[in-house]
Coordinates of C-alpha atoms in Angstrom, one line a residue:
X47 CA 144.8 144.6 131.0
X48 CA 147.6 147.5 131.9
X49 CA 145.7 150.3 133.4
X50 CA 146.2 153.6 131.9
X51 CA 148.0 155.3 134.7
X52 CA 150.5 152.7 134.3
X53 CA 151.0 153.3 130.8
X54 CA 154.1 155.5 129.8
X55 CA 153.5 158.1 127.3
X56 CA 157.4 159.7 127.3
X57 CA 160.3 158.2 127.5
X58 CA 163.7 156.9 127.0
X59 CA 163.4 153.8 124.7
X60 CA 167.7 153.4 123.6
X61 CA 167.9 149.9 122.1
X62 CA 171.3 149.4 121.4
X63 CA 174.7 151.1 120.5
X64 CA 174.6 154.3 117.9
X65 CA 175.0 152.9 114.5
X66 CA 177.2 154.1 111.4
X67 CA 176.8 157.4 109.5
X68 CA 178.8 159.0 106.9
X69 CA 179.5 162.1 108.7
X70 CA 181.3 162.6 111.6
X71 CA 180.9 164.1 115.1
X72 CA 182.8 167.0 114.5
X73 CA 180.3 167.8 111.2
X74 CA 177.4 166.6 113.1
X75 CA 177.8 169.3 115.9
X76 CA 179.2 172.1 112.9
X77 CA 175.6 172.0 111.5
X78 CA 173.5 172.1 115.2
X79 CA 176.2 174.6 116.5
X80 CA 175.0 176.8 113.1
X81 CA 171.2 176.7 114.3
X82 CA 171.9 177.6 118.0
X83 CA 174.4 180.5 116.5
X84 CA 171.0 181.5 114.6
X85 CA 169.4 181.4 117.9
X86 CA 171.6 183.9 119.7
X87 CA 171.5 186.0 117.2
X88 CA 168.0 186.1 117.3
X89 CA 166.7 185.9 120.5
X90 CA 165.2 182.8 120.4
X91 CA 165.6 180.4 123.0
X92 CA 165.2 176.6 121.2
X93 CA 163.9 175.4 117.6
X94 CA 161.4 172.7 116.7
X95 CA 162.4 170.8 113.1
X96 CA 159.6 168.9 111.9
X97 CA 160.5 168.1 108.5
X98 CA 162.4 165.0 106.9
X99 CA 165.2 167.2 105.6
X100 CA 165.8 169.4 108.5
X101 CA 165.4 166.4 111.2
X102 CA 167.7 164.4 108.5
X103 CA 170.7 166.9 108.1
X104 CA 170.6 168.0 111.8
X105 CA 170.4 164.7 113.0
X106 CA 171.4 162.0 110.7
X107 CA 168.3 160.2 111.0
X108 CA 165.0 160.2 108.9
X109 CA 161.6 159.1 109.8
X110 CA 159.2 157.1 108.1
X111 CA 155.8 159.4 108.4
X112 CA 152.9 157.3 108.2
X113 CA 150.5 159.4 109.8
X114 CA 152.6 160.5 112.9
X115 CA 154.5 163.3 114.1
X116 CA 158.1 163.6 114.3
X117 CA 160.6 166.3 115.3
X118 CA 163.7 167.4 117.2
X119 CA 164.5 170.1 119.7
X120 CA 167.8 172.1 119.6
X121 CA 168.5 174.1 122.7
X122 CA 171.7 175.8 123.8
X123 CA 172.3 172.5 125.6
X124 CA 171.1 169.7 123.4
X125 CA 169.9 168.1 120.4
X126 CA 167.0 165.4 120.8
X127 CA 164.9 163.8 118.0
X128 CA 161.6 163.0 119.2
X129 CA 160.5 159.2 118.0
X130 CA 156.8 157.0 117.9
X131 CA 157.3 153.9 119.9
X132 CA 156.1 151.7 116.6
X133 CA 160.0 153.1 115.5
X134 CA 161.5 150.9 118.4
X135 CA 165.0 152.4 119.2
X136 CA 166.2 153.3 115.5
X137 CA 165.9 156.7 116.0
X138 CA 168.0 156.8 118.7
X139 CA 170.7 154.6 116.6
X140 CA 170.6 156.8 114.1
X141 CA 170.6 160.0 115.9
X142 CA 173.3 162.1 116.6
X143 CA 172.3 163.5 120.0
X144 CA 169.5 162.3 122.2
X145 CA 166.4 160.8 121.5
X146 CA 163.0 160.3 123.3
X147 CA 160.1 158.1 121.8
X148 CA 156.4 159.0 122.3
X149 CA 154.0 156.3 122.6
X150 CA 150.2 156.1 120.9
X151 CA 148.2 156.1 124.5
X152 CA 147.6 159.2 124.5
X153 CA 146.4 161.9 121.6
X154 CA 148.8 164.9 122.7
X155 CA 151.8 162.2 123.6
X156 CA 154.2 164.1 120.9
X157 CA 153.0 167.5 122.3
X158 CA 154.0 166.4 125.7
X159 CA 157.6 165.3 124.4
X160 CA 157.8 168.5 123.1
X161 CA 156.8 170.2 126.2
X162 CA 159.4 168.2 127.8
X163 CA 162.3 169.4 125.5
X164 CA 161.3 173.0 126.0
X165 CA 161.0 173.9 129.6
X166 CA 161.2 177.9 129.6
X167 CA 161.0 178.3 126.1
X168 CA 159.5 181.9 125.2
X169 CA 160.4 181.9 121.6
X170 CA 160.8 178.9 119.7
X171 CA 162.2 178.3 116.0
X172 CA 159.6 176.6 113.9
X173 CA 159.5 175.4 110.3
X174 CA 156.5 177.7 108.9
X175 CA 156.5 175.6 105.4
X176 CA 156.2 172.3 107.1
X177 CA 153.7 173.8 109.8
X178 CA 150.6 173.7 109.0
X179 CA 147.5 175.9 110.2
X180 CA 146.1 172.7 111.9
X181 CA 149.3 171.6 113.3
X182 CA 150.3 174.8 114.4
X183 CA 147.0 175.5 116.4
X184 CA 148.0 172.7 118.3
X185 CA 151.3 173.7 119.3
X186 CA 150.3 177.2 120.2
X187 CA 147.8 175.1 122.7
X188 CA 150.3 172.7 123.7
X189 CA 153.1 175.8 124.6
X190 CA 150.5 179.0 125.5
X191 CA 152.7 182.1 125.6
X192 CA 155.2 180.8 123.8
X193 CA 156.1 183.1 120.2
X194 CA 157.1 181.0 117.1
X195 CA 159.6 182.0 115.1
X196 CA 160.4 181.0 111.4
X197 CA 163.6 178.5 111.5
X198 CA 162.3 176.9 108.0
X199 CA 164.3 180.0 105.8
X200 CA 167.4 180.4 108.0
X201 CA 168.2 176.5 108.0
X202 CA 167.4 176.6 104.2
X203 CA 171.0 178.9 103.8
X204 CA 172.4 176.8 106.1
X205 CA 172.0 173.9 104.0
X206 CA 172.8 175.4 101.1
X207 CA 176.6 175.3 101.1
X208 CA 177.6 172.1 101.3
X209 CA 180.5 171.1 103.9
X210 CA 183.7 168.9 102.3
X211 CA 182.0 166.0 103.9
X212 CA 178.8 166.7 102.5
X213 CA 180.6 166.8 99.1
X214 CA 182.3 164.0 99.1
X215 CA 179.2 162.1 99.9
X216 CA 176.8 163.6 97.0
X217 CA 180.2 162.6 94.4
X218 CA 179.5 158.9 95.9
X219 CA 175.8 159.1 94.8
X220 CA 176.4 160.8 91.6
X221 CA 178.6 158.2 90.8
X222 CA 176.1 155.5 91.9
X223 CA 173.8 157.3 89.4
X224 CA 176.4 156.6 86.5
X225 CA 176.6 153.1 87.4
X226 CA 172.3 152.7 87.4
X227 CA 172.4 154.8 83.8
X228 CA 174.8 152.3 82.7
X229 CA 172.6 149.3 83.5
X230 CA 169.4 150.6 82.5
X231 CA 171.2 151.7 79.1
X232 CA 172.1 148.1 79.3
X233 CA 168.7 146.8 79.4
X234 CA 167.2 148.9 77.0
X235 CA 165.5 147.5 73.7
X236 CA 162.4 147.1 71.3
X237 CA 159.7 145.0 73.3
X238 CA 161.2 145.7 76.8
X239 CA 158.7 147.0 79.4
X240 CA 159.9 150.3 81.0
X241 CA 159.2 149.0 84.3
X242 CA 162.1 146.5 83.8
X243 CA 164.1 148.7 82.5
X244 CA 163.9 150.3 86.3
X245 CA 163.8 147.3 87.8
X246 CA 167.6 146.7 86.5
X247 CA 169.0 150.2 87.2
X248 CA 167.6 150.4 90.6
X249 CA 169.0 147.0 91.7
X250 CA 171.9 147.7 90.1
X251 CA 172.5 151.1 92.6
X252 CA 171.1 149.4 95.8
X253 CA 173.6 146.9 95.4
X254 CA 176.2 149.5 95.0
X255 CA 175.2 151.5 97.6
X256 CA 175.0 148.0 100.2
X257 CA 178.5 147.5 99.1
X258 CA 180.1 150.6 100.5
X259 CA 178.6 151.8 103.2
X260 CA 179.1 149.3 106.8
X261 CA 175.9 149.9 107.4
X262 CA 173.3 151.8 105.4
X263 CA 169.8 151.8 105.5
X264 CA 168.3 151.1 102.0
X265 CA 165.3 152.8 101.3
X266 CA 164.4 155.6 98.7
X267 CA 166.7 154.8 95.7
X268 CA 164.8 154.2 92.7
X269 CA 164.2 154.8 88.6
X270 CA 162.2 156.9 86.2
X271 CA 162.6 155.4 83.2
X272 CA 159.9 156.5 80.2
X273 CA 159.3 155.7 76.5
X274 CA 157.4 157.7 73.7
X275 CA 154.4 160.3 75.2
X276 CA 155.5 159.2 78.8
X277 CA 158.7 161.4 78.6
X278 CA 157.4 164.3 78.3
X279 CA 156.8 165.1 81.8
X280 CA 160.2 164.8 83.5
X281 CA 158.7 162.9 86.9
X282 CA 156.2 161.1 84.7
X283 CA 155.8 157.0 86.5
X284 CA 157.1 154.4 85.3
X285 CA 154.4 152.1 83.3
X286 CA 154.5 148.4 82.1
X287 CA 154.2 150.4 78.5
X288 CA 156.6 148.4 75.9
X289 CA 160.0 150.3 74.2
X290 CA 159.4 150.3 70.3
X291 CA 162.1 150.9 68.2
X292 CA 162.4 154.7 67.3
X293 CA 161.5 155.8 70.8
X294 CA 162.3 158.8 72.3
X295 CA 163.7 157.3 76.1
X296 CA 164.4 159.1 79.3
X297 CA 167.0 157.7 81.5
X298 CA 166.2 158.9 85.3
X299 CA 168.5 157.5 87.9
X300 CA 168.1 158.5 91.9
X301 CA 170.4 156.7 94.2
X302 CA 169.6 158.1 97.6
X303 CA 172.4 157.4 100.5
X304 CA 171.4 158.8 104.0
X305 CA 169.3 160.8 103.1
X306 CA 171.2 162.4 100.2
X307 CA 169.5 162.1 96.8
X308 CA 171.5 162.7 93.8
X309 CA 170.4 162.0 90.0
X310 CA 171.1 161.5 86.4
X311 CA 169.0 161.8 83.6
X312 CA 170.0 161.4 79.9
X313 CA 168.0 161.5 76.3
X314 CA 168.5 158.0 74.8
X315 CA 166.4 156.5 71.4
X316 CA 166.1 152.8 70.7
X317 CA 167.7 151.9 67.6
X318 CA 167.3 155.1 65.6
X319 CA 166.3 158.6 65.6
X320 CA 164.8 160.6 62.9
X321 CA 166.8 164.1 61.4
X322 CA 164.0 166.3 63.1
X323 CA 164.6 164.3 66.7
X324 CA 168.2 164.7 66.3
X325 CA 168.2 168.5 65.4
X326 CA 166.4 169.3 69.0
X327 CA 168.2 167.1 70.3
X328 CA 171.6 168.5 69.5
X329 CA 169.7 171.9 70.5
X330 CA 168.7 170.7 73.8
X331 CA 173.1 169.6 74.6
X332 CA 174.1 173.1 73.7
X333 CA 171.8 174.8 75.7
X334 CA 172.7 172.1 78.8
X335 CA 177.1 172.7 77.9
X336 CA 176.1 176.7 77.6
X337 CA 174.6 175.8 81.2
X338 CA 177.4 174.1 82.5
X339 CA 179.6 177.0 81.5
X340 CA 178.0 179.5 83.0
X341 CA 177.7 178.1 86.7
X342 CA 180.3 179.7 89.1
X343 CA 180.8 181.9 91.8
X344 CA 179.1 185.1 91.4
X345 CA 176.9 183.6 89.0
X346 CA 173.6 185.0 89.6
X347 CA 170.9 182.3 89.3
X348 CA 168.3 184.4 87.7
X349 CA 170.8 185.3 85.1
X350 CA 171.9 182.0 83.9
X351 CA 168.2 181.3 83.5
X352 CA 167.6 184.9 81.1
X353 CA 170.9 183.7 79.1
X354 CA 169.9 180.2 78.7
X355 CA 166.1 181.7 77.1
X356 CA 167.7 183.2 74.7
X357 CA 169.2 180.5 72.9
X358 CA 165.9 178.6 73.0
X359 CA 164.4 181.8 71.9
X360 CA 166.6 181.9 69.1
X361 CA 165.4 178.6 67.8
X362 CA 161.7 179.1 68.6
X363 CA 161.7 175.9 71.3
X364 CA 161.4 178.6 74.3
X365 CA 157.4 177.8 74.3
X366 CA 158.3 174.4 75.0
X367 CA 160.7 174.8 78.2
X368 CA 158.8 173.1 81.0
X369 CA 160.6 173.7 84.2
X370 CA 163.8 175.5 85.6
X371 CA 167.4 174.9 84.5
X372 CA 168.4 173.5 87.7
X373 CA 168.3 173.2 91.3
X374 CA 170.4 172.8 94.7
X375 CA 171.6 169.2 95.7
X376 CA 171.9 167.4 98.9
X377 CA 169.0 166.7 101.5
X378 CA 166.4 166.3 99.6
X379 CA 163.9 163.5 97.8
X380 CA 160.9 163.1 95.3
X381 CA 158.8 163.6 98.5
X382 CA 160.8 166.2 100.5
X383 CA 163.0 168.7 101.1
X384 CA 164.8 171.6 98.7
X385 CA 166.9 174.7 99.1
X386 CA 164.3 176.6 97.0
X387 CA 166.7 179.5 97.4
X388 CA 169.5 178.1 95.1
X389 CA 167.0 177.1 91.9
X390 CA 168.0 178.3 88.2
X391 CA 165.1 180.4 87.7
X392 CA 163.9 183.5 86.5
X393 CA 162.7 185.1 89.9
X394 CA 165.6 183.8 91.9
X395 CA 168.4 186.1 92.3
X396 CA 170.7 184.3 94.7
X397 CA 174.3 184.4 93.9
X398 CA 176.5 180.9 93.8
X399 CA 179.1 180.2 96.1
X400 CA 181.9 178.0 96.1
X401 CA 180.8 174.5 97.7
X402 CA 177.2 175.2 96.9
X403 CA 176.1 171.7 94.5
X404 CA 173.7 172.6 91.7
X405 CA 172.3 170.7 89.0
X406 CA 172.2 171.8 85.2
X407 CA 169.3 170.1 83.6
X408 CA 167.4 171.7 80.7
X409 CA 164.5 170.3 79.1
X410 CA 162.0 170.9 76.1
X411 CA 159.3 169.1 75.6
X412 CA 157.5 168.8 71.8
X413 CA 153.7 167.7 71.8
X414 CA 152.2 165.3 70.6
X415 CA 151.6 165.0 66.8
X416 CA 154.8 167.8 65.9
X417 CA 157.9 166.6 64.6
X418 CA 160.5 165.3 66.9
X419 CA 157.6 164.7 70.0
X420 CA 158.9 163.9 73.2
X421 CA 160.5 165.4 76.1
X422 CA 164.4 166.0 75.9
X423 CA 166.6 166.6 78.9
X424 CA 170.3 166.0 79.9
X425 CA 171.3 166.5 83.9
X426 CA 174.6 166.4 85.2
X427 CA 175.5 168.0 89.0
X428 CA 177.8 171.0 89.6
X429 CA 179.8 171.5 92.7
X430 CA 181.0 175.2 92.2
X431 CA 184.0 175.4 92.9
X432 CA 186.2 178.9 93.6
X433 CA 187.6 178.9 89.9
X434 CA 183.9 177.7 88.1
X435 CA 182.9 174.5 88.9
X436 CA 183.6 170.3 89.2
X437 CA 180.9 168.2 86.9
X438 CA 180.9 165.0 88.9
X439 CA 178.0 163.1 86.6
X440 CA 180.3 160.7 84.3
X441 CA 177.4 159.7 81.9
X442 CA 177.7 161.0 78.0
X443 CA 175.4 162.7 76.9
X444 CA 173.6 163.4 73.3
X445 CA 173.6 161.5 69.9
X446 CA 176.7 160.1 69.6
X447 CA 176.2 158.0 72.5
X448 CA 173.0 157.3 73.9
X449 CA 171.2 155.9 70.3
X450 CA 170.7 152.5 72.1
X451 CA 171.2 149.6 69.6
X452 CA 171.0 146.8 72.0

């Protein structure tokens, strides 16, 4: 038996060489030189990300959570992600910077890695929507005196305009997104569970995904694919539930490539749809290619959401919007992250900006029981551009093309 004073609760656990990412050095550095610019500004002397996103865009690495703690420290001299030993040395593969790896001997093992990272610290950057009360009591008792600061807001902007890298990136998943919208179109008939429907469109992304990147971790990509009453929530499961013909269909396709998720998701109808279906349907594109119009610089996004109402309004389907028009791409998942500043709402007044990637993606969904039930939605992603914007989802959308008569 090891005796516990022999047991190592910090330390330096680098197995192997750093491994591939899509971004280089020079990018890598841009994005933790913007948080310690933040920190001069600001008086504050180091910064503490805890989330997936913000550990993922500042480092190039994400965790798996199960129930531990994970972070990384950004001085004026460094960049570490801090690690749990049952991670071996990926982290420190995947990292751009250092790494240190925390073991499970001890209860306040990540608290001392954090200690470590932040000798003379007397204000410290934390993200206050991914701290909890719990977890912040326990770093005000692991680092007494020290003040926290909110770094959760500020890195939020920073994330928010996308670099040229970044771009070029999120145009490789949107396009991975056309190619699983083209399978699972391809799969799509009377009798056909909707689970493999997504079954088809995922595999058909992972593979594309495998086949481009030297080496890329596949984790995360996956399909939302409904049929009749399950599409009217827009992140509804996907159920074993059988396709009849005349179904109302959403196509929801989520490649995610380092971390960077990007989507597609189409109205489709087996085999036929009825007048009433097709009216609100039609409805539904016009508002989405109004949408589409209207995003570009200067474009306030509170504004675009008050214009878009007013054609629903118009045709009395307003009552049945269910969600924002649209939201900001890049770091972000099902199960994390979002520049919440950059959404296509009614209380968000933040004005676009070239290189910022939004998505246009309207929706109404008819109850149960009415005419034309079901939920309809087209999404395509925006990069805004200086002139207006690029549309880099390839997909058609509406009648003409997605009655699916397989």
């Amino acid at each position: 038996m090891v005796k516990s004073d022999d047991m190592l609760h910090v330390m330096e656990w680098h197995n192997g060489d750093k491994s591939y990412l899509p971004f280089s050095a020079a990018e890598m550095d841009r994005r933790q030189n913007a948080v310690r610019a933040w920190m001069a500004e600001n008086d504050v002397d180091g910064a503490l990300f805890t989330s997936y996103h913000c550990i993922n865009y500042y480092s190039g690495w994400l965790y798996c959570y199960f129930g531990r703690k994970y972070g990384m420290v950004i001085t004026p001299e460094a960049a570490t992600t801090i690690s749990a030993g049952i991670d071996g040395g990926q982290p420190w593969r995947r990292s751009h910077g250092g790494n240190i790896t925390y073991t499970d001997w001890r209860r306040d093992s990540f608290f001392e890695a954090v200690r470590q990272l932040t000798p003379g610290v007397k204000r410290l950057g934390i993200e206050f929507d991914h701290v909890n009360q719990d977890y912040r009591r326990l770093l005000e008792e692991a680092l007494p005196g020290v003040e926290f600061v909110d770094v959760g807001q500020p890195s939020m902007w920073m994330r928010s305009v996308k670099s040229d890298e970044e771009i070029k990136l999120i145009k490789e998943g949107a396009r991975t997104a056309d190619i699983g919208g083209y399978a699972c179109a391809k799969a799509v008939g009377a009798g056909v569970p909707e689970h493999e429907v997504a079954i088809a469109s995922t595999n058909a992304m992972i593979r594309e995904i495998a086949s481009n990147h030297p080496y890329v971790e596949l984790m995360d990509t996956w399909t939302w694919f409904q049929s009749g009453i399950n599409t009217d929530g827009a992140h509804n499961p996907v159920t074993n539930k059988k396709i009849a013909s005349g179904d109302i269909l959403s196509l929801n396709t989520f490649p995610m490539i380092f971390g960077y998720y990007t989507a597609l998701e189409r109205t489709l109808f087996c085999d036929h749809a009825s007048d009433v279906e097709i009216d609100i349907w039609e409805k539904n594109v016009k508002v989405h290619e109004r949408g589409i119009e209207l995003l570009k610089p200067g474009a306030r996004c509170c504004d675009v959401a008050a214009e878009l109402n007013e054609m629903y309004r118009e045709w009395d389907l307003l009552k049945y919007r269910s969600f924002g028009y649209g939201h900001s791409f890049g770091v972000l998942s099902h199960y994390y992250g979002r520049e919440a500043g950059v959404e296509l709402r009614e209380d968000v007044e933040t004005v676009l900006q070239p290189n910022m990637v939004v998505s246009m993606e309207p929706m109404v969904m008819i109850p149960e029981g009415q005419p034309g039930a079901g939920g309809y939605r087209e999404h395509d992603i925006l990069v805004i551009t200086e002139e207006g914007n690029e549309n880099i989802t390839g997909f058609p959308y509406g009648p003409e093309h997605n009655i699916i008569k397989n």
